[in-house]
N, CA and C atoms as an extended XYZ file, in Angstrom:
237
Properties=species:S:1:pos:R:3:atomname:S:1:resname:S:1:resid:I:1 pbc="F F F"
N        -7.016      -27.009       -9.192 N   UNK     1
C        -7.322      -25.665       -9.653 CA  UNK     1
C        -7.812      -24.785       -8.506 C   UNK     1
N        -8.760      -25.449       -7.249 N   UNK     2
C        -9.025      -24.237       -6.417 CA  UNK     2
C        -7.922      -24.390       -5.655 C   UNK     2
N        -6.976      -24.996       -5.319 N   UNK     3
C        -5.618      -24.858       -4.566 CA  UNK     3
C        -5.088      -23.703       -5.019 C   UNK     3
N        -4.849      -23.482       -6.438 N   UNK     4
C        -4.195      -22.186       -6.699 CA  UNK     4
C        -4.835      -20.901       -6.714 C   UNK     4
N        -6.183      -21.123       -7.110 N   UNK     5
C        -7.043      -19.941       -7.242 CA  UNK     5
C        -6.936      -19.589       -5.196 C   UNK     5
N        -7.028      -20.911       -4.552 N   UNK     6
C        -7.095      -20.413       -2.706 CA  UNK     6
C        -5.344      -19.416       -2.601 C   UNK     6
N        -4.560      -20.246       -3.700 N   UNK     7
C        -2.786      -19.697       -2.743 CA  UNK     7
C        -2.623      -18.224       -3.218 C   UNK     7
N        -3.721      -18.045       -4.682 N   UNK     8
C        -3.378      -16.212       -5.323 CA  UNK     8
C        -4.017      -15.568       -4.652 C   UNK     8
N        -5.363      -15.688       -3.902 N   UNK     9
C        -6.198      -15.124       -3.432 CA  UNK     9
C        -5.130      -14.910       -1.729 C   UNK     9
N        -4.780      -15.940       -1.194 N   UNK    10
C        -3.716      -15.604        0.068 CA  UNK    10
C        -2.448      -14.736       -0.109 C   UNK    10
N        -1.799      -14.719       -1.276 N   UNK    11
C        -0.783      -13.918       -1.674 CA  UNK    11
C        -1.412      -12.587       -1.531 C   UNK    11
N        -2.610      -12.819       -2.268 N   UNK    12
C        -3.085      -10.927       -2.585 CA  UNK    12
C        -3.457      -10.240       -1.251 C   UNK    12
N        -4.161      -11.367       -0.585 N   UNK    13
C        -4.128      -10.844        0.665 CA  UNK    13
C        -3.257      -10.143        1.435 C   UNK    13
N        -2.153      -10.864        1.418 N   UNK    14
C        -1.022      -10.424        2.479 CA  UNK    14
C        -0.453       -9.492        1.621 C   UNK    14
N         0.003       -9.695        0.111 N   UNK    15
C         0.456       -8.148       -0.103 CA  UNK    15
C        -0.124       -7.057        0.080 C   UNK    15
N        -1.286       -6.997       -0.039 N   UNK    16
C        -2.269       -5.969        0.035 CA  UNK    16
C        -2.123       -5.679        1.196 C   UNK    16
N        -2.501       -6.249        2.821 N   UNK    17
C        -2.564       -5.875        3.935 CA  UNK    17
C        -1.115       -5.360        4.025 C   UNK    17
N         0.037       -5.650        3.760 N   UNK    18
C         1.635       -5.173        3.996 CA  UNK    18
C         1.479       -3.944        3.353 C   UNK    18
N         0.872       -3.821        1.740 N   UNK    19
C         0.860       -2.671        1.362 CA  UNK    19
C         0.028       -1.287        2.410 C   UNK    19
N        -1.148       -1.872        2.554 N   UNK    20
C        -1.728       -1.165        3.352 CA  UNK    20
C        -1.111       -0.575        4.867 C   UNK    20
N        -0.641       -0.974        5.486 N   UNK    21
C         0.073       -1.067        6.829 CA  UNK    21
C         1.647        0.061        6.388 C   UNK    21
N         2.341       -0.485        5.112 N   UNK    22
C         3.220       -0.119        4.618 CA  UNK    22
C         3.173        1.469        4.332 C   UNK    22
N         2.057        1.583        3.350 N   UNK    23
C         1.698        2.693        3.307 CA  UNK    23
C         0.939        3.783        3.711 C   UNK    23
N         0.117        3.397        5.011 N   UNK    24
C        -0.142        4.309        5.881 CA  UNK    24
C         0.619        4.854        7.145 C   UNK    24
N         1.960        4.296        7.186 N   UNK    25
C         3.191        4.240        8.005 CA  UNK    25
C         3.902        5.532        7.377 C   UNK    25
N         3.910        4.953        6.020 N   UNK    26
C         4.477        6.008        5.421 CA  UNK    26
C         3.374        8.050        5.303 C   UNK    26
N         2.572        7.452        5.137 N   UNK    27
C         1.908        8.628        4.802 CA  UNK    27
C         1.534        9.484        5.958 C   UNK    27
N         1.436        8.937        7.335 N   UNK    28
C         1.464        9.403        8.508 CA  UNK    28
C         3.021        9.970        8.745 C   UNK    28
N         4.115        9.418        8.483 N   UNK    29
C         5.152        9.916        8.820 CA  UNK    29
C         5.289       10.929        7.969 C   UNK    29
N         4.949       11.129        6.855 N   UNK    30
C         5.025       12.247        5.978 CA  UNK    30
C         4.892       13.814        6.504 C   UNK    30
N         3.169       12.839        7.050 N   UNK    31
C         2.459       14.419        7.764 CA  UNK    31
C         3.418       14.915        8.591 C   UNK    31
N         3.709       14.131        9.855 N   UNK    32
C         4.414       14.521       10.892 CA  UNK    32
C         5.639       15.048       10.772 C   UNK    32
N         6.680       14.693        9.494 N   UNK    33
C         7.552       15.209        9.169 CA  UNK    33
C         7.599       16.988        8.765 C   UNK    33
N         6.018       16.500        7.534 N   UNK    34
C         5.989       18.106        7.266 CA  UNK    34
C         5.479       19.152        8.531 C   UNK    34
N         5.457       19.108        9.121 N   UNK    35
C         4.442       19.675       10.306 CA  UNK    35
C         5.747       20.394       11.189 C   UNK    35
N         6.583       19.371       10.984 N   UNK    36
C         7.758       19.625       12.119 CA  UNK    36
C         8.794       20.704       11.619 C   UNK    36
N         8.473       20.674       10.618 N   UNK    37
C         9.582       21.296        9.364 CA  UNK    37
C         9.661       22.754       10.001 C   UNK    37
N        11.029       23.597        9.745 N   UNK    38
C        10.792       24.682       10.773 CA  UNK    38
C        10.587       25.827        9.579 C   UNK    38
N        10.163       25.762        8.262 N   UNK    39
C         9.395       26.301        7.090 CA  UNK    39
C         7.964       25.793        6.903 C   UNK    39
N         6.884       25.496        7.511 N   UNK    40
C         5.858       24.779        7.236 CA  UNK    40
C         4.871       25.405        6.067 C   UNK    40
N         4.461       24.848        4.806 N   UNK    41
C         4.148       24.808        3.929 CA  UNK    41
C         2.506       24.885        3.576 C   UNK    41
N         2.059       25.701        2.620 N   UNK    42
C         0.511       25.724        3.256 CA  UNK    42
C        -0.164       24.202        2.628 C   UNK    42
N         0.525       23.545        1.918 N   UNK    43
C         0.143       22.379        1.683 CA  UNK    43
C         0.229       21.683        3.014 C   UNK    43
N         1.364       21.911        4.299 N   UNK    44
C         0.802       21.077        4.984 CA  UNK    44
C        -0.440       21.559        5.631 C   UNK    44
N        -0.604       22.422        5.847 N   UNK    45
C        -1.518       23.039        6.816 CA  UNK    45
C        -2.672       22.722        6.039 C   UNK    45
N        -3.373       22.789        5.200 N   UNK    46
C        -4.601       22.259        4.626 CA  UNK    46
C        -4.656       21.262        4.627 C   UNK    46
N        -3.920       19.867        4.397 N   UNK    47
C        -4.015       18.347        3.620 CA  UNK    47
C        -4.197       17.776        5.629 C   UNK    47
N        -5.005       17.321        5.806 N   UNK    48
C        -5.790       16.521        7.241 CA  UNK    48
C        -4.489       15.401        7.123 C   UNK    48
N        -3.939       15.033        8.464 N   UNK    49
C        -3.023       14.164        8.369 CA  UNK    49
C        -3.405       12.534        8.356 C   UNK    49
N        -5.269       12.635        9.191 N   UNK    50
C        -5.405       11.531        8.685 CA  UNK    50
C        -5.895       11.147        7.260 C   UNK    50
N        -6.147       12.118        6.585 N   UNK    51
C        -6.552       12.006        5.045 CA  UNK    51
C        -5.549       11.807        4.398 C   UNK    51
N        -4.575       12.242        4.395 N   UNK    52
C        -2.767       11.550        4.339 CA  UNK    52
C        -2.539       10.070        4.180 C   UNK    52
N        -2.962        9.957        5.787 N   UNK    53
C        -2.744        8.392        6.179 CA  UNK    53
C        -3.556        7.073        5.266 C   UNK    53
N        -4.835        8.018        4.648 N   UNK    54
C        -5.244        7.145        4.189 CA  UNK    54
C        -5.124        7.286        2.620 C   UNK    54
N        -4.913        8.203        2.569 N   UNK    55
C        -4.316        7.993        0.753 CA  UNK    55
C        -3.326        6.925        0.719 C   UNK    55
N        -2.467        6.777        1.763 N   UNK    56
C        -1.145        6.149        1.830 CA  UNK    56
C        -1.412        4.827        1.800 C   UNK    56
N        -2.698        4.560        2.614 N   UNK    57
C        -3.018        3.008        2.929 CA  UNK    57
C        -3.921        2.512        1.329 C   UNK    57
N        -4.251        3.566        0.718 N   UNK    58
C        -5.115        2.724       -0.628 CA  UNK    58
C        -4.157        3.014       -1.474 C   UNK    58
N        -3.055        3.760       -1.716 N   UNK    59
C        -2.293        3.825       -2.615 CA  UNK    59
C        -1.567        2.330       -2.307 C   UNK    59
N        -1.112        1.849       -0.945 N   UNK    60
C        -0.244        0.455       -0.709 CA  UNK    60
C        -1.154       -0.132       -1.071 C   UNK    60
N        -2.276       -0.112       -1.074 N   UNK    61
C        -2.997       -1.713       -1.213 CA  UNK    61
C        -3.267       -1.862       -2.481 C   UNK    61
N        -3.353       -1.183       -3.202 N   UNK    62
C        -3.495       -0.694       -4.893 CA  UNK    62
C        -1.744       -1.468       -5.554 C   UNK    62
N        -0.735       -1.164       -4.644 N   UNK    63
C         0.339       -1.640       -5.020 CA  UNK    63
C         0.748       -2.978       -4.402 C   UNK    63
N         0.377       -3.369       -3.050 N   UNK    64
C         0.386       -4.850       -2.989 CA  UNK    64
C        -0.095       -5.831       -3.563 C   UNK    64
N        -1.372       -5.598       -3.826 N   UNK    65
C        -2.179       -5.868       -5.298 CA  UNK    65
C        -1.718       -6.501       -6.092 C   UNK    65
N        -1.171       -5.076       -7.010 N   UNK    66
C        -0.756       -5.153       -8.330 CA  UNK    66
C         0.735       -6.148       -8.398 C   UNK    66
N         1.483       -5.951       -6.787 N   UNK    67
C         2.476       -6.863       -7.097 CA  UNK    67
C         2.156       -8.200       -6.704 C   UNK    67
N         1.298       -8.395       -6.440 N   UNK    68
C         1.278      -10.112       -6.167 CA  UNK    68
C         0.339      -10.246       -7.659 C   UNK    68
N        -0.372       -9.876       -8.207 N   UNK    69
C        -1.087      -10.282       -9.071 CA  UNK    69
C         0.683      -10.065      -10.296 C   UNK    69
N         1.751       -9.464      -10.302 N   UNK    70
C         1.958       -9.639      -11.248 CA  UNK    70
C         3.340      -10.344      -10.948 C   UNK    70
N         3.764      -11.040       -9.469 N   UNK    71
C         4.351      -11.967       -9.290 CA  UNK    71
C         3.729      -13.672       -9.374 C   UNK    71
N         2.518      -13.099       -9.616 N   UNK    72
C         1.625      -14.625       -9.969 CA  UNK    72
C         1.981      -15.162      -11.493 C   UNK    72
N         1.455      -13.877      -12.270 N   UNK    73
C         1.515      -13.852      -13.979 CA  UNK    73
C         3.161      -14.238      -14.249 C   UNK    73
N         4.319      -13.851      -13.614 N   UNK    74
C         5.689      -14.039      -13.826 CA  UNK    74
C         5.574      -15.709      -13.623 C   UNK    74
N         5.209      -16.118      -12.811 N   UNK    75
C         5.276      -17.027      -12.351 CA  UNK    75
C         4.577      -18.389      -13.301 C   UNK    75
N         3.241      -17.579      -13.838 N   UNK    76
C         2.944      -18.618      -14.229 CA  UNK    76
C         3.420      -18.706      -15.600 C   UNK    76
N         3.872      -17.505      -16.013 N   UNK    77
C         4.515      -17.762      -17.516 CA  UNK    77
C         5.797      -18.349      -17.734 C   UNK    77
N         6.616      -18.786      -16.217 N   UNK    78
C         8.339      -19.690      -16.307 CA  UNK    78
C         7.392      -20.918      -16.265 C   UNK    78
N         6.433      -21.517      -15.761 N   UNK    79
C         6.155      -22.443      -15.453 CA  UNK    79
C         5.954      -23.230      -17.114 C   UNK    79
């Protein structure tokens, strides 16, 4: 029993950190995209690009999360 409770707790980990990494990749490129845009938008000009970056990184980790916790539950319900 702590073998599995150790392998969900390592899954969540790494999805979470991929999410995180994943989605502050993304949310930084966002900024930089909008910024470059040759119409620039007053949404970009107010929203901080690292405040961006980090919505991006808790929104991934919120979703790496949720997918390993619900590739666990799939998992344990074929079993």
């Amino acid at each position: 029993m702590v073998r599995k409770n150790q392998r969900l707790l390592l899954l969540v980990i790494c999805c979470s950190v991929s999410g995180v990494i994943l989605g502050g990749t993304s949310g930084w490129a966002e900024s930089r995209i909008c910024l470059q845009q040759s119409t620039v938008s007053s949404d970009c000009i107010t929203q901080n690009p690292i405040q961006r970056t980090i919505q991006g990184m808790s929104t991934g980790l919120v979703a790496g999360a949720g997918a390993a916790f619900g590739a666990t539950w799939n998992l344990g319900h074929k079993e």
